[in-house]
XYZ file of N, CA and C in Angstrom:
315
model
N 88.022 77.656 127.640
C 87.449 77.913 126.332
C 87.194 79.405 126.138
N 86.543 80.030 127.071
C 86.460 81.391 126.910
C 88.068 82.326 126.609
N 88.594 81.739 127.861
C 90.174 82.616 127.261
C 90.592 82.524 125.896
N 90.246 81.309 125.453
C 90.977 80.945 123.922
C 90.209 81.870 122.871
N 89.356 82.111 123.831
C 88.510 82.988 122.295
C 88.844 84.301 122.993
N 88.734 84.891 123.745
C 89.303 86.353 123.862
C 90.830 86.380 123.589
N 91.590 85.034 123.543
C 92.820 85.377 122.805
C 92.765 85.627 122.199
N 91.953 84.769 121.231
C 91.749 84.866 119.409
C 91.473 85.972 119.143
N 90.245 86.613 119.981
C 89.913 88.077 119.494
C 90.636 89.261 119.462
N 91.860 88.836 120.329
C 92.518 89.922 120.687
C 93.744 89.966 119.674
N 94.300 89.167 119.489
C 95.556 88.659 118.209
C 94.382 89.076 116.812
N 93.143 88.763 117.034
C 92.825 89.375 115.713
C 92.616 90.600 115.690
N 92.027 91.593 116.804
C 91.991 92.857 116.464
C 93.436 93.447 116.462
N 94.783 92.999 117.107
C 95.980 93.416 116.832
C 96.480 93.628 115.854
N 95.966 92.574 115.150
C 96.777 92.126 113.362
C 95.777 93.249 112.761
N 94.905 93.573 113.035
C 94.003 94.268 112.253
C 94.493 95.764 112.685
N 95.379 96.129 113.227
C 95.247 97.636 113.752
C 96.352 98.416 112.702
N 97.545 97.610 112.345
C 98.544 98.209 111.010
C 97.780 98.601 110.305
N 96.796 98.011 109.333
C 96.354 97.505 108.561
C 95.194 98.874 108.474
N 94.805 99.172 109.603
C 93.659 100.385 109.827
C 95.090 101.627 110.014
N 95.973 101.326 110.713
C 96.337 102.953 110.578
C 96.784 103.535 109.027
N 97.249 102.391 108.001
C 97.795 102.819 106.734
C 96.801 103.022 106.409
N 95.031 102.630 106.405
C 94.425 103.064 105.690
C 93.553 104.605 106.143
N 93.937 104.576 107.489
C 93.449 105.923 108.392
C 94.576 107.080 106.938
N 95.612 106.891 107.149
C 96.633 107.482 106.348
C 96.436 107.440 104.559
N 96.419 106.542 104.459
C 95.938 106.804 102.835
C 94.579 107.851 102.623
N 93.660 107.617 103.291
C 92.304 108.833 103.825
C 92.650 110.240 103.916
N 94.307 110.081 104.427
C 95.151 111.915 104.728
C 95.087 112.047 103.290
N 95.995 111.456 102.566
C 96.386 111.994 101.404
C 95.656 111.947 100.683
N 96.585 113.176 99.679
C 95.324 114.080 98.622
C 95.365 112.706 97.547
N 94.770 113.092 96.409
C 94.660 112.560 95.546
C 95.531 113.361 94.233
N 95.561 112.685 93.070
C 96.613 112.902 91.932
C 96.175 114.426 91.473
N 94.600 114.599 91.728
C 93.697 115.937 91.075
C 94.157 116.713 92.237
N 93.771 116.166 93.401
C 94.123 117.516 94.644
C 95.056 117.928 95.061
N 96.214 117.124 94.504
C 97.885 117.048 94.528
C 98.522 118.120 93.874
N 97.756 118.175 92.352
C 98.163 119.228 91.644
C 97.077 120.528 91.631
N 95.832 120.576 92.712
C 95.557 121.599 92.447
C 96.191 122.095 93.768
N 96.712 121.987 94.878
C 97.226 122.123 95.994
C 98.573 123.016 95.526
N 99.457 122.185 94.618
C 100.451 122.834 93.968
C 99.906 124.213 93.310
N 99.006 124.094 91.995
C 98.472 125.406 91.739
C 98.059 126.367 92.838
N 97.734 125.871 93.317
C 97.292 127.239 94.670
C 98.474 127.768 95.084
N 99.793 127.123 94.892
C 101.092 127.669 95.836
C 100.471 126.774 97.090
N 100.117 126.024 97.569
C 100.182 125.422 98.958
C 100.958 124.289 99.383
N 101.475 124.244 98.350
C 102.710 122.915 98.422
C 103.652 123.449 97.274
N 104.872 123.016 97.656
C 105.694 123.216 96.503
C 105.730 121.655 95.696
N 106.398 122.089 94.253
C 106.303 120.681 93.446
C 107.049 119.869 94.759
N 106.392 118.318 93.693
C 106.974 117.141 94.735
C 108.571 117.175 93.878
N 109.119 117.593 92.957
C 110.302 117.662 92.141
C 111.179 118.144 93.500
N 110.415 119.326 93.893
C 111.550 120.003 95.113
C 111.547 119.215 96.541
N 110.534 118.339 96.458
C 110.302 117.689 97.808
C 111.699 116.730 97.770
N 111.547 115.843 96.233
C 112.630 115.258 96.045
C 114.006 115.358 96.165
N 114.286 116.858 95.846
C 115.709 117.039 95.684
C 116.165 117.483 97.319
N 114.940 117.607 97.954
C 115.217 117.834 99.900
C 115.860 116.751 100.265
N 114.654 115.399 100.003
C 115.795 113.854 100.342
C 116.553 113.420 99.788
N 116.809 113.625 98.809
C 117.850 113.272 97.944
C 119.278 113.696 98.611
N 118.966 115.049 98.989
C 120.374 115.693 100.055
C 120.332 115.221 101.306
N 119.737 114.797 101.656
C 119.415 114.285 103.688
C 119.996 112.526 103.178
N 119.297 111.961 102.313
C 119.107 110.583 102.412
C 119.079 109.790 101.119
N 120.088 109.232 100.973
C 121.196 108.799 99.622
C 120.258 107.262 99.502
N 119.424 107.701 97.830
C 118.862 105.828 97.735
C 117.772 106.831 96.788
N 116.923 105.639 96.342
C 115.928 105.982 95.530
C 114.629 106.055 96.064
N 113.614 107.093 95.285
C 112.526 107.533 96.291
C 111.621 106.760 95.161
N 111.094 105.698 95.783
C 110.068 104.762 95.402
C 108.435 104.659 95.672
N 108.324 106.017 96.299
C 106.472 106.190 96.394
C 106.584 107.262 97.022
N 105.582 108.347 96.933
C 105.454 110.085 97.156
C 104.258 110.197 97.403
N 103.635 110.965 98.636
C 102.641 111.318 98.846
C 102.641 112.970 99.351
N 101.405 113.370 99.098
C 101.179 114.508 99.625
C 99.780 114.578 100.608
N 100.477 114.587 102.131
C 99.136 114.353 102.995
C 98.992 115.338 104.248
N 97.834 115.290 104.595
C 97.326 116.096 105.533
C 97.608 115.984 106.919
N 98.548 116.576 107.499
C 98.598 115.849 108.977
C 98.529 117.125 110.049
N 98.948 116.854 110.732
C 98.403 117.887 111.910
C 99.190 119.370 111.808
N 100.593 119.268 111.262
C 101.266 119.886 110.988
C 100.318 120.909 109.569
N 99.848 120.164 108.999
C 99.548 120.730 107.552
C 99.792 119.763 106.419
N 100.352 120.076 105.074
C 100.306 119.196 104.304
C 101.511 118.893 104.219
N 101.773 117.453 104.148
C 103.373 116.825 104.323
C 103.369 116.412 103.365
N 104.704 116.337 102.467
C 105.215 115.321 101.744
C 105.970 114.232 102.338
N 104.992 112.841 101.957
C 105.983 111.418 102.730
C 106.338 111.400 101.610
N 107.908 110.644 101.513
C 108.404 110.053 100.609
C 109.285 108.477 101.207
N 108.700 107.643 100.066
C 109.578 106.103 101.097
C 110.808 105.819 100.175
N 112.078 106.093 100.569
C 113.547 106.009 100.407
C 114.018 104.552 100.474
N 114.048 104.153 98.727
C 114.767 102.425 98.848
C 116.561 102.632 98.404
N 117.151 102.965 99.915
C 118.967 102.743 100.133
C 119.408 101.801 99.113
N 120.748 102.043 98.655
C 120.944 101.161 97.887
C 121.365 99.622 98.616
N 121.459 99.863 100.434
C 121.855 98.612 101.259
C 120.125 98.082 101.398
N 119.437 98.687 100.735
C 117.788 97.653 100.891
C 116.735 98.707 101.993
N 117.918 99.144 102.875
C 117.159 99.831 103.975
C 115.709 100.717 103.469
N 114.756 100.561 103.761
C 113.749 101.401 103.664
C 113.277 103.033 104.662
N 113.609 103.701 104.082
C 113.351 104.977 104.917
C 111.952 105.903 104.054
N 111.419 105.934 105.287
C 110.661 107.106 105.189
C 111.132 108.749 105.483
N 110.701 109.969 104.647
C 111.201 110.856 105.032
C 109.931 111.828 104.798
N 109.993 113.073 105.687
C 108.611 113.646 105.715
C 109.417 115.659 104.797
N 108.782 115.772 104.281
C 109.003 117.347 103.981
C 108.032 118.141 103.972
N 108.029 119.499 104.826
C 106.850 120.370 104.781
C 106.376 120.716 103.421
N 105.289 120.670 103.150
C 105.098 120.770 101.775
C 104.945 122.354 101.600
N 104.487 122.996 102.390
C 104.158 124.680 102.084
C 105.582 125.634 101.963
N 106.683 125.067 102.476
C 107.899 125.807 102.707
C 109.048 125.092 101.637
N 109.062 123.462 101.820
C 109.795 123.158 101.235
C 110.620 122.211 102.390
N 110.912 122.518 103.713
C 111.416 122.014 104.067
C 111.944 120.625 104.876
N 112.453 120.218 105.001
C 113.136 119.089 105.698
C 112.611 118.585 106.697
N 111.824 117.835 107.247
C 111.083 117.587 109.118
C 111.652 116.162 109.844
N 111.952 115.117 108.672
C 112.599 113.950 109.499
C 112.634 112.648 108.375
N 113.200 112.211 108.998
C 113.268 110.973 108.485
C 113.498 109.913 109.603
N 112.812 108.531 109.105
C 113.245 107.365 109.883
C 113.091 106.369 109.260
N 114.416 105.248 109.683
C 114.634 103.802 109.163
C 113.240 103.110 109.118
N 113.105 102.006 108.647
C 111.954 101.327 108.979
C 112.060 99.992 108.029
């Protein structure tokens, strides 16, 4: 009886840990006001140019844009829907403009 419940507990704090890192991550990113005052400062370039970075790396439509804080500095995620369905994420430095990665997912 005891194992069954430290199973349980454990399958539940598992299921619960996705669930905390997207929202650890939504916490990075700015908001719609701090997005564009970030841009006014020059500390990010528009997300227009972030776009036209993946657009050249990674062929499909960019279906959600963020601008977030990570260790690097401020990143642009962008999530890439392929026209084969594939979902890609792709990251761009937001202060330079440039290119840092992408991956399937």
């Amino acid at each position: 009886m005891r194992f069954a419940r430290t199973l349980l507990l454990g399958l539940a704090l598992g299921a619960a840990v996705p669930g905390m890192a997207a929202a650890a991550e939504g916490k990075a990113c700015l908001s719609p006001d701090e997005r564009r005052a970030a841009i006014a400062a020059h500390k990010a370039v528009p997300l227009a140019h972030a776009m036209h970075v993946v657009k050249a790396k990674v062929a499909g439509e960019v279906v959600k844009a963020r601008l977030c804080r990570q260790e690097r500095g401020l990143v642009y995620v962008l999530t890439v829907l392929a026209q084969d369905g594939k979902v890609t994420q792709a990251r761009v430095d937001a202060a330079d403009g440039e290119w840092l990665e992408g991956s399937g997912g």
